[in-house]
mmCIF file of C-alpha atoms in Angstrom:
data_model
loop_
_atom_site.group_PDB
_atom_site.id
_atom_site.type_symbol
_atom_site.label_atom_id
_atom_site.label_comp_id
_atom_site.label_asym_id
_atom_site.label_seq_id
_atom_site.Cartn_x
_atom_site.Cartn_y
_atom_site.Cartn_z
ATOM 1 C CA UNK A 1 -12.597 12.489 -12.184
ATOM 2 C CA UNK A 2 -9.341 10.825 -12.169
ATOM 3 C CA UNK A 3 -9.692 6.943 -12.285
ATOM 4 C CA UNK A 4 -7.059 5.516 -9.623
ATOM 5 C CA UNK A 5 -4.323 2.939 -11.271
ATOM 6 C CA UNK A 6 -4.110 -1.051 -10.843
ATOM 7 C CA UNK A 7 -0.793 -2.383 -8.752
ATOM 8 C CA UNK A 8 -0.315 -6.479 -8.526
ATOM 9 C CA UNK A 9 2.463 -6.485 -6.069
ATOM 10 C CA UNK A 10 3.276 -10.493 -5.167
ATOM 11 C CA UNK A 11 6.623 -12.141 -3.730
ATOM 12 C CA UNK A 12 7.126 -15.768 -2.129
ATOM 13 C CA UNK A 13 5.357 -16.287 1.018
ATOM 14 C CA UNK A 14 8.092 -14.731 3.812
ATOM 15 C CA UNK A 15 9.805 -12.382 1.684
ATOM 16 C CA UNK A 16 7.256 -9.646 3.888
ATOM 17 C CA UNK A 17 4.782 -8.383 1.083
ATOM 18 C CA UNK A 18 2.016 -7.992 3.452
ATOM 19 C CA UNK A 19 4.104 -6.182 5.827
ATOM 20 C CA UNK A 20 5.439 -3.770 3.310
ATOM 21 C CA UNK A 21 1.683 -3.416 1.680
ATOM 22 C CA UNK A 22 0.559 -2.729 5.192
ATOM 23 C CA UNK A 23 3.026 0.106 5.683
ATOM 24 C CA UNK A 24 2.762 1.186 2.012
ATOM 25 C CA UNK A 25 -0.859 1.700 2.530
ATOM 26 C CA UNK A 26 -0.489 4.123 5.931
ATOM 27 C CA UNK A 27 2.381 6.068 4.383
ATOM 28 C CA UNK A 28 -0.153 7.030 1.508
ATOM 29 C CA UNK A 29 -3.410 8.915 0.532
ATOM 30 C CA UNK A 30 -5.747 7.680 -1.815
ATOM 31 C CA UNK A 31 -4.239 3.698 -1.835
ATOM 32 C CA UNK A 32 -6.068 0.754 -1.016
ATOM 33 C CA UNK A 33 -5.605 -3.030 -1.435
ATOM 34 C CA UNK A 34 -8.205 -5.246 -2.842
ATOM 35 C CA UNK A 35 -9.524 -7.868 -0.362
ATOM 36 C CA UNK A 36 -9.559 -11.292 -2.415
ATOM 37 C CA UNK A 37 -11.481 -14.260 -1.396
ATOM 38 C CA UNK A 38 -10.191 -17.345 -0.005
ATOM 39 C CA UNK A 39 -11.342 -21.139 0.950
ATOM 40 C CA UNK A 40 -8.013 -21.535 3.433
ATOM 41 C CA UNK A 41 -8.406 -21.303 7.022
ATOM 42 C CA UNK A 42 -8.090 -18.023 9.115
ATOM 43 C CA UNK A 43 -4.852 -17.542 10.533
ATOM 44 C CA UNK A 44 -4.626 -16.101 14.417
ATOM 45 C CA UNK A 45 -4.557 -12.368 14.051
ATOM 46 C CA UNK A 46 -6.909 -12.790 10.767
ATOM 47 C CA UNK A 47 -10.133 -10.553 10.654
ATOM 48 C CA UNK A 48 -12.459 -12.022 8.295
ATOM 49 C CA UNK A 49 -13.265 -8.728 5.285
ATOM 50 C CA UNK A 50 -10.458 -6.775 6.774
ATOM 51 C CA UNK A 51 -7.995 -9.261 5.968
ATOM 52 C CA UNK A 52 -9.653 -11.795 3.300
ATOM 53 C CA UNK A 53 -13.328 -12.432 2.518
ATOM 54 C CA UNK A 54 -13.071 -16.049 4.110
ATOM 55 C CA UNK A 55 -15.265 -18.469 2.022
ATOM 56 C CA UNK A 56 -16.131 -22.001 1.783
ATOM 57 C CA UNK A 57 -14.747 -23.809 -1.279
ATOM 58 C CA UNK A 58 -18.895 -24.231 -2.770
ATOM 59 C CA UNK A 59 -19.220 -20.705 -2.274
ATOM 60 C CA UNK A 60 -16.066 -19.764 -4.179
ATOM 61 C CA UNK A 61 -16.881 -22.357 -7.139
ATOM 62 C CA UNK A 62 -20.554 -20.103 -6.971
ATOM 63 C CA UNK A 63 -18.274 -16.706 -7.609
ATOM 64 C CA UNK A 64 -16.579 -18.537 -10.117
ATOM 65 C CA UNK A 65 -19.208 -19.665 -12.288
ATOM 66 C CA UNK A 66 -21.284 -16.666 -12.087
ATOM 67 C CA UNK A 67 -17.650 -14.879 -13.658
ATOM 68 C CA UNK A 68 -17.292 -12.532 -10.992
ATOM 69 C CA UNK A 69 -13.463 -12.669 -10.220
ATOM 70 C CA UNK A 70 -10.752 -10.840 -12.332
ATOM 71 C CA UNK A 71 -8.646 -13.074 -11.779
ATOM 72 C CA UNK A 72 -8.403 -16.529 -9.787
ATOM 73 C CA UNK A 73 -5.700 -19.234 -8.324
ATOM 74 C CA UNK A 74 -5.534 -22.358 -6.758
ATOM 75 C CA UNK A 75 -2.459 -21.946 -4.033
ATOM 76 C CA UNK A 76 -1.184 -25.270 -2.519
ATOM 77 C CA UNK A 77 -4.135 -26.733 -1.207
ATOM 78 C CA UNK A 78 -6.854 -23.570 -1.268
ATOM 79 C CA UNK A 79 -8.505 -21.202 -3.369
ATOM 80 C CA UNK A 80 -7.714 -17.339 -4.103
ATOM 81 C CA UNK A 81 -9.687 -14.537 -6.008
ATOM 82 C CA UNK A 82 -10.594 -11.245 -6.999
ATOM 83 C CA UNK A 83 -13.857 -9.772 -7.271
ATOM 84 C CA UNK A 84 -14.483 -7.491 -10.485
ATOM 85 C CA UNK A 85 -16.880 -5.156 -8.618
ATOM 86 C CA UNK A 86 -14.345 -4.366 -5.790
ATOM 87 C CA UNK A 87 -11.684 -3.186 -7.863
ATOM 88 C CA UNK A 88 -13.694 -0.937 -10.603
ATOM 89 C CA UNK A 89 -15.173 0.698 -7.644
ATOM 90 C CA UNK A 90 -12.280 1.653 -6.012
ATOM 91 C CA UNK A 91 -10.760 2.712 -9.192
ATOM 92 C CA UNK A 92 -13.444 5.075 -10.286
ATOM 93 C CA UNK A 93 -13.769 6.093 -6.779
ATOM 94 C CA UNK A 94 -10.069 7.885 -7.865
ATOM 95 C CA UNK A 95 -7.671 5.088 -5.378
ATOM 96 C CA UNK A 96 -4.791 3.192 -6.540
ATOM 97 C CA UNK A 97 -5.547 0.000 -5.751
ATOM 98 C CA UNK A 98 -3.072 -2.930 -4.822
ATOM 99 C CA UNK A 99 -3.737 -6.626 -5.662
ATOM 100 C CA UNK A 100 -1.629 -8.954 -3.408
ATOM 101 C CA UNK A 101 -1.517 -12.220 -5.848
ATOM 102 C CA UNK A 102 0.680 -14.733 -6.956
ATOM 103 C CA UNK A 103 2.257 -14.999 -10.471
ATOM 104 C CA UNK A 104 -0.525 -16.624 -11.685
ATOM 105 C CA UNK A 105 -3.093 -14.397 -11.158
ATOM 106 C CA UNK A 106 -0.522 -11.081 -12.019
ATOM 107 C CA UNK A 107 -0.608 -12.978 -15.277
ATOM 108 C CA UNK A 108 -4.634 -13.540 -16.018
ATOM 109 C CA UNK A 109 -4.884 -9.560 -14.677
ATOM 110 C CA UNK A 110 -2.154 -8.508 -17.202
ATOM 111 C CA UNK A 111 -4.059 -10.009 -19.830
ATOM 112 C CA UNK A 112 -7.226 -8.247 -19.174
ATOM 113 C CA UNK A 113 -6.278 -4.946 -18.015
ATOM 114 C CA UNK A 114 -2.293 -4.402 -19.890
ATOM 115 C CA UNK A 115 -1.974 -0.952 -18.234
ATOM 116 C CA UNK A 116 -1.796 -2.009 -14.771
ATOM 117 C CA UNK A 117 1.272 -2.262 -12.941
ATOM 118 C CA UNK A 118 3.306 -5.100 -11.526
ATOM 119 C CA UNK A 119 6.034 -5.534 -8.432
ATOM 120 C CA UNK A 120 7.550 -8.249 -7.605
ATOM 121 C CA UNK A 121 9.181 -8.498 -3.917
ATOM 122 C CA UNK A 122 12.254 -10.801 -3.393
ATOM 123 C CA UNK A 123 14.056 -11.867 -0.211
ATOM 124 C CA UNK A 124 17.988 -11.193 0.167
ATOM 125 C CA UNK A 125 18.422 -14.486 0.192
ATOM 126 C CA UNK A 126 17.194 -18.295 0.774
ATOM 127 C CA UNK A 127 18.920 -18.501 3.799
ATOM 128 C CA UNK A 128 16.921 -15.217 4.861
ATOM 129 C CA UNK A 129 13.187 -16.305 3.317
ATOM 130 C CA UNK A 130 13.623 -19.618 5.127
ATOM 131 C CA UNK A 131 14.779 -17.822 8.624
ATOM 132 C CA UNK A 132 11.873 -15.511 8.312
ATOM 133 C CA UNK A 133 9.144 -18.653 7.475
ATOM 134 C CA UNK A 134 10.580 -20.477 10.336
ATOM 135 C CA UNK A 135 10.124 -16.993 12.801
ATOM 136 C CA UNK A 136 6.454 -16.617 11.496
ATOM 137 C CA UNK A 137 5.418 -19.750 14.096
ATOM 138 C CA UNK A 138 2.637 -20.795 11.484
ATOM 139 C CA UNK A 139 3.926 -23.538 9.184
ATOM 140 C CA UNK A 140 5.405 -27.047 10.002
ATOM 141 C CA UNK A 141 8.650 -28.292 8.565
ATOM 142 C CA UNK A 142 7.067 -30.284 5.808
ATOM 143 C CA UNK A 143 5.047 -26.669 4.908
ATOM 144 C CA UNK A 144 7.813 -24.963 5.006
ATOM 145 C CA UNK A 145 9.992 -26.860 2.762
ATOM 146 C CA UNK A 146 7.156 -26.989 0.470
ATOM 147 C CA UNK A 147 6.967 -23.461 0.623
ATOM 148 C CA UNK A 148 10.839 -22.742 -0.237
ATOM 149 C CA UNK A 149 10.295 -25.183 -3.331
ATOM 150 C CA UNK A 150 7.796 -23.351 -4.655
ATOM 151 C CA UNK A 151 9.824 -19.734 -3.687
ATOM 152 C CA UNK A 152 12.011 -21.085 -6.830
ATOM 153 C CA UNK A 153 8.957 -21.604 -9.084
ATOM 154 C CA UNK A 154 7.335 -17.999 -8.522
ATOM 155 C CA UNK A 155 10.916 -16.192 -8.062
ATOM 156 C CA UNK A 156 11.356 -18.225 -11.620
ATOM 157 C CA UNK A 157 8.621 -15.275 -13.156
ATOM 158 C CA UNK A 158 10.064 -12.046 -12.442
ATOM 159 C CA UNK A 159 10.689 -11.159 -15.716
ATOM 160 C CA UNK A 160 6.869 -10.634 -16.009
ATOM 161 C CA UNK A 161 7.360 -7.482 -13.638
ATOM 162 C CA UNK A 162 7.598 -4.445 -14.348
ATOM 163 C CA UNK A 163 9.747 -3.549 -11.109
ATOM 164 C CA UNK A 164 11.386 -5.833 -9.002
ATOM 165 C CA UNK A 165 12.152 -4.356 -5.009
ATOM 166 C CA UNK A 166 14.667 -6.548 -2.707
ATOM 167 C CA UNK A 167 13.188 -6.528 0.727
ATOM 168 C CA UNK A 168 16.418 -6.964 2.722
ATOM 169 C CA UNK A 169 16.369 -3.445 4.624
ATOM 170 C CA UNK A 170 12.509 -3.226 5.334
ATOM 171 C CA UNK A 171 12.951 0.936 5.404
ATOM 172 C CA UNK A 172 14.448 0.742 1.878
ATOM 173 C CA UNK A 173 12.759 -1.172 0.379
ATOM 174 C CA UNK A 174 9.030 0.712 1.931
ATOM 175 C CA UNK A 175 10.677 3.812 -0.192
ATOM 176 C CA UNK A 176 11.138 2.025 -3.234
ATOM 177 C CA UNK A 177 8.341 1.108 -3.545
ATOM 178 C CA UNK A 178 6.438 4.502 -2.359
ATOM 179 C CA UNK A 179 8.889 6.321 -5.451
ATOM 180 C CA UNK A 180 7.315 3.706 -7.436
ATOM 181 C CA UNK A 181 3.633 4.849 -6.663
ATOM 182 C CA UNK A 182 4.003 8.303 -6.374
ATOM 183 C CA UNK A 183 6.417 8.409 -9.575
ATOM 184 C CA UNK A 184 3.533 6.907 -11.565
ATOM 185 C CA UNK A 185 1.197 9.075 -10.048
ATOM 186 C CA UNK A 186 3.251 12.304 -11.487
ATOM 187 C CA UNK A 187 2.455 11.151 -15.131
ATOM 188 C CA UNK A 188 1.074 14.010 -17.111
ATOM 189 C CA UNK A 189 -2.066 12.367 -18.631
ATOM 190 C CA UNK A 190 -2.827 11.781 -14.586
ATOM 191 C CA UNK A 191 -1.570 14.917 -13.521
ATOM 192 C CA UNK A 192 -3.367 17.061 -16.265
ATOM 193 C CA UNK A 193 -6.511 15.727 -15.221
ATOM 194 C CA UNK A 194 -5.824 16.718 -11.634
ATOM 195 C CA UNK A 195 -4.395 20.272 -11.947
ATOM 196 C CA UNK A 196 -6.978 21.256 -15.006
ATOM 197 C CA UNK A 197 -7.768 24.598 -12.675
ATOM 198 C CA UNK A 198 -4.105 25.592 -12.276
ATOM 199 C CA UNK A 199 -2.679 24.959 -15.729
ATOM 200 C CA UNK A 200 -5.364 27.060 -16.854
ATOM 201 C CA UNK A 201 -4.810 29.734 -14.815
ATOM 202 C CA UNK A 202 -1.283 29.702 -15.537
ATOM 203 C CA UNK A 203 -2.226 29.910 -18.957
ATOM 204 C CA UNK A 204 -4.536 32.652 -18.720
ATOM 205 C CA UNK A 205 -7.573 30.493 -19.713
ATOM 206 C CA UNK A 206 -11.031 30.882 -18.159
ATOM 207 C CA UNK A 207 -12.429 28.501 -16.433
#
């Protein structure tokens, strides 16, 4: 069987990741994200495992010392992670699967597994990122000023991407990033494993 591939996709918080990752995922077969775990508190709209496995911080320090996250962050004031088991499933399973983390943890995932793939989102602009944090309804002023400070820091690492996709057209940049999936998934060492019957019957060989 064809193992799936590894995406970390991340982007400052309003530059519309999870609305691109949302869209990305109904557009295409065989693609799934990777719910992490998090101590921070459910936003309205939030489904707890559809969204985030919603933890405590004592049950997340648990995870952690038992080693079972790929890859881990502390994000302002909460806790983010990635269970191991999740992800190998879903790869041998055959899906691409999509990791929606910060720098940080695009980093630690790098490390350990040097063929996955990384995106980075950007805004069009601050003026635009700090519109769009304002229109989300969710954050107070002092938040969101903390949260455009830190926009510098992570915007500050995409040279550690392999692709970079602005998110000023929503439309355009959803097919970007589609090319980029189904581009990789075109590769001959991934393709040759899929089409094994009709290579060889273009080649006269028997099965």
């Amino acid at each position: 069987m064809n193992t799936g591939k590894l995406y970390i996709i991340s982007a400052p918080s309003g530059a519309g990741k999870t609305s691109l990752v949302k869209q990305l995922i109904a557009s295409l077969d065989r693609l799934t994200v990777s719910i992490s775990h998090t101590t921070r508190p459910m936003r309205p709209g939030e489904v707890d495992e559809q969204d985030y496995y919603f933890t405590s911080v004592a049950e997340f320090k648990t995870m952690l010392a038992d080693r079972a996250f790929l890859e881990h962050a502390q994000v302002f004031d909460n806790f983010y992670g990635t269970a191991q088991h999740t992800v190998e499933k879903n790869l041998k399973y055959g899906l691409d699967v999509i990791l929606e983390i910060d720098w940080q943890g695009a980093q630690q995932i790098k490390k350990l597994l040097p063929d996955s793939l990384s995106i980075f989102i950007l805004p069009p602009s601050t003026d635009v990122l700090l519109q769009r944090l304002r229109g989300r309804g969710q954050d107070d002023e002092a938040t969101i000023a903390r949260r455009m400070r830190d926009a510098v820091n992570e915007i500050s690492h995409h040279e550690e991407f392999d692709y970079l996709v602005v998110n000023d057209d929503f439309d355009q940049a959803l097919t970007e990033l589609k090319s980029i999936f189904i581009a990789n998934r075109l590769i001959h060492r991934r393709q040759k494993c899929q089409l094994q019957r009709l290579l060889a019957g273009l080649l006269g060989q028997s099965q």
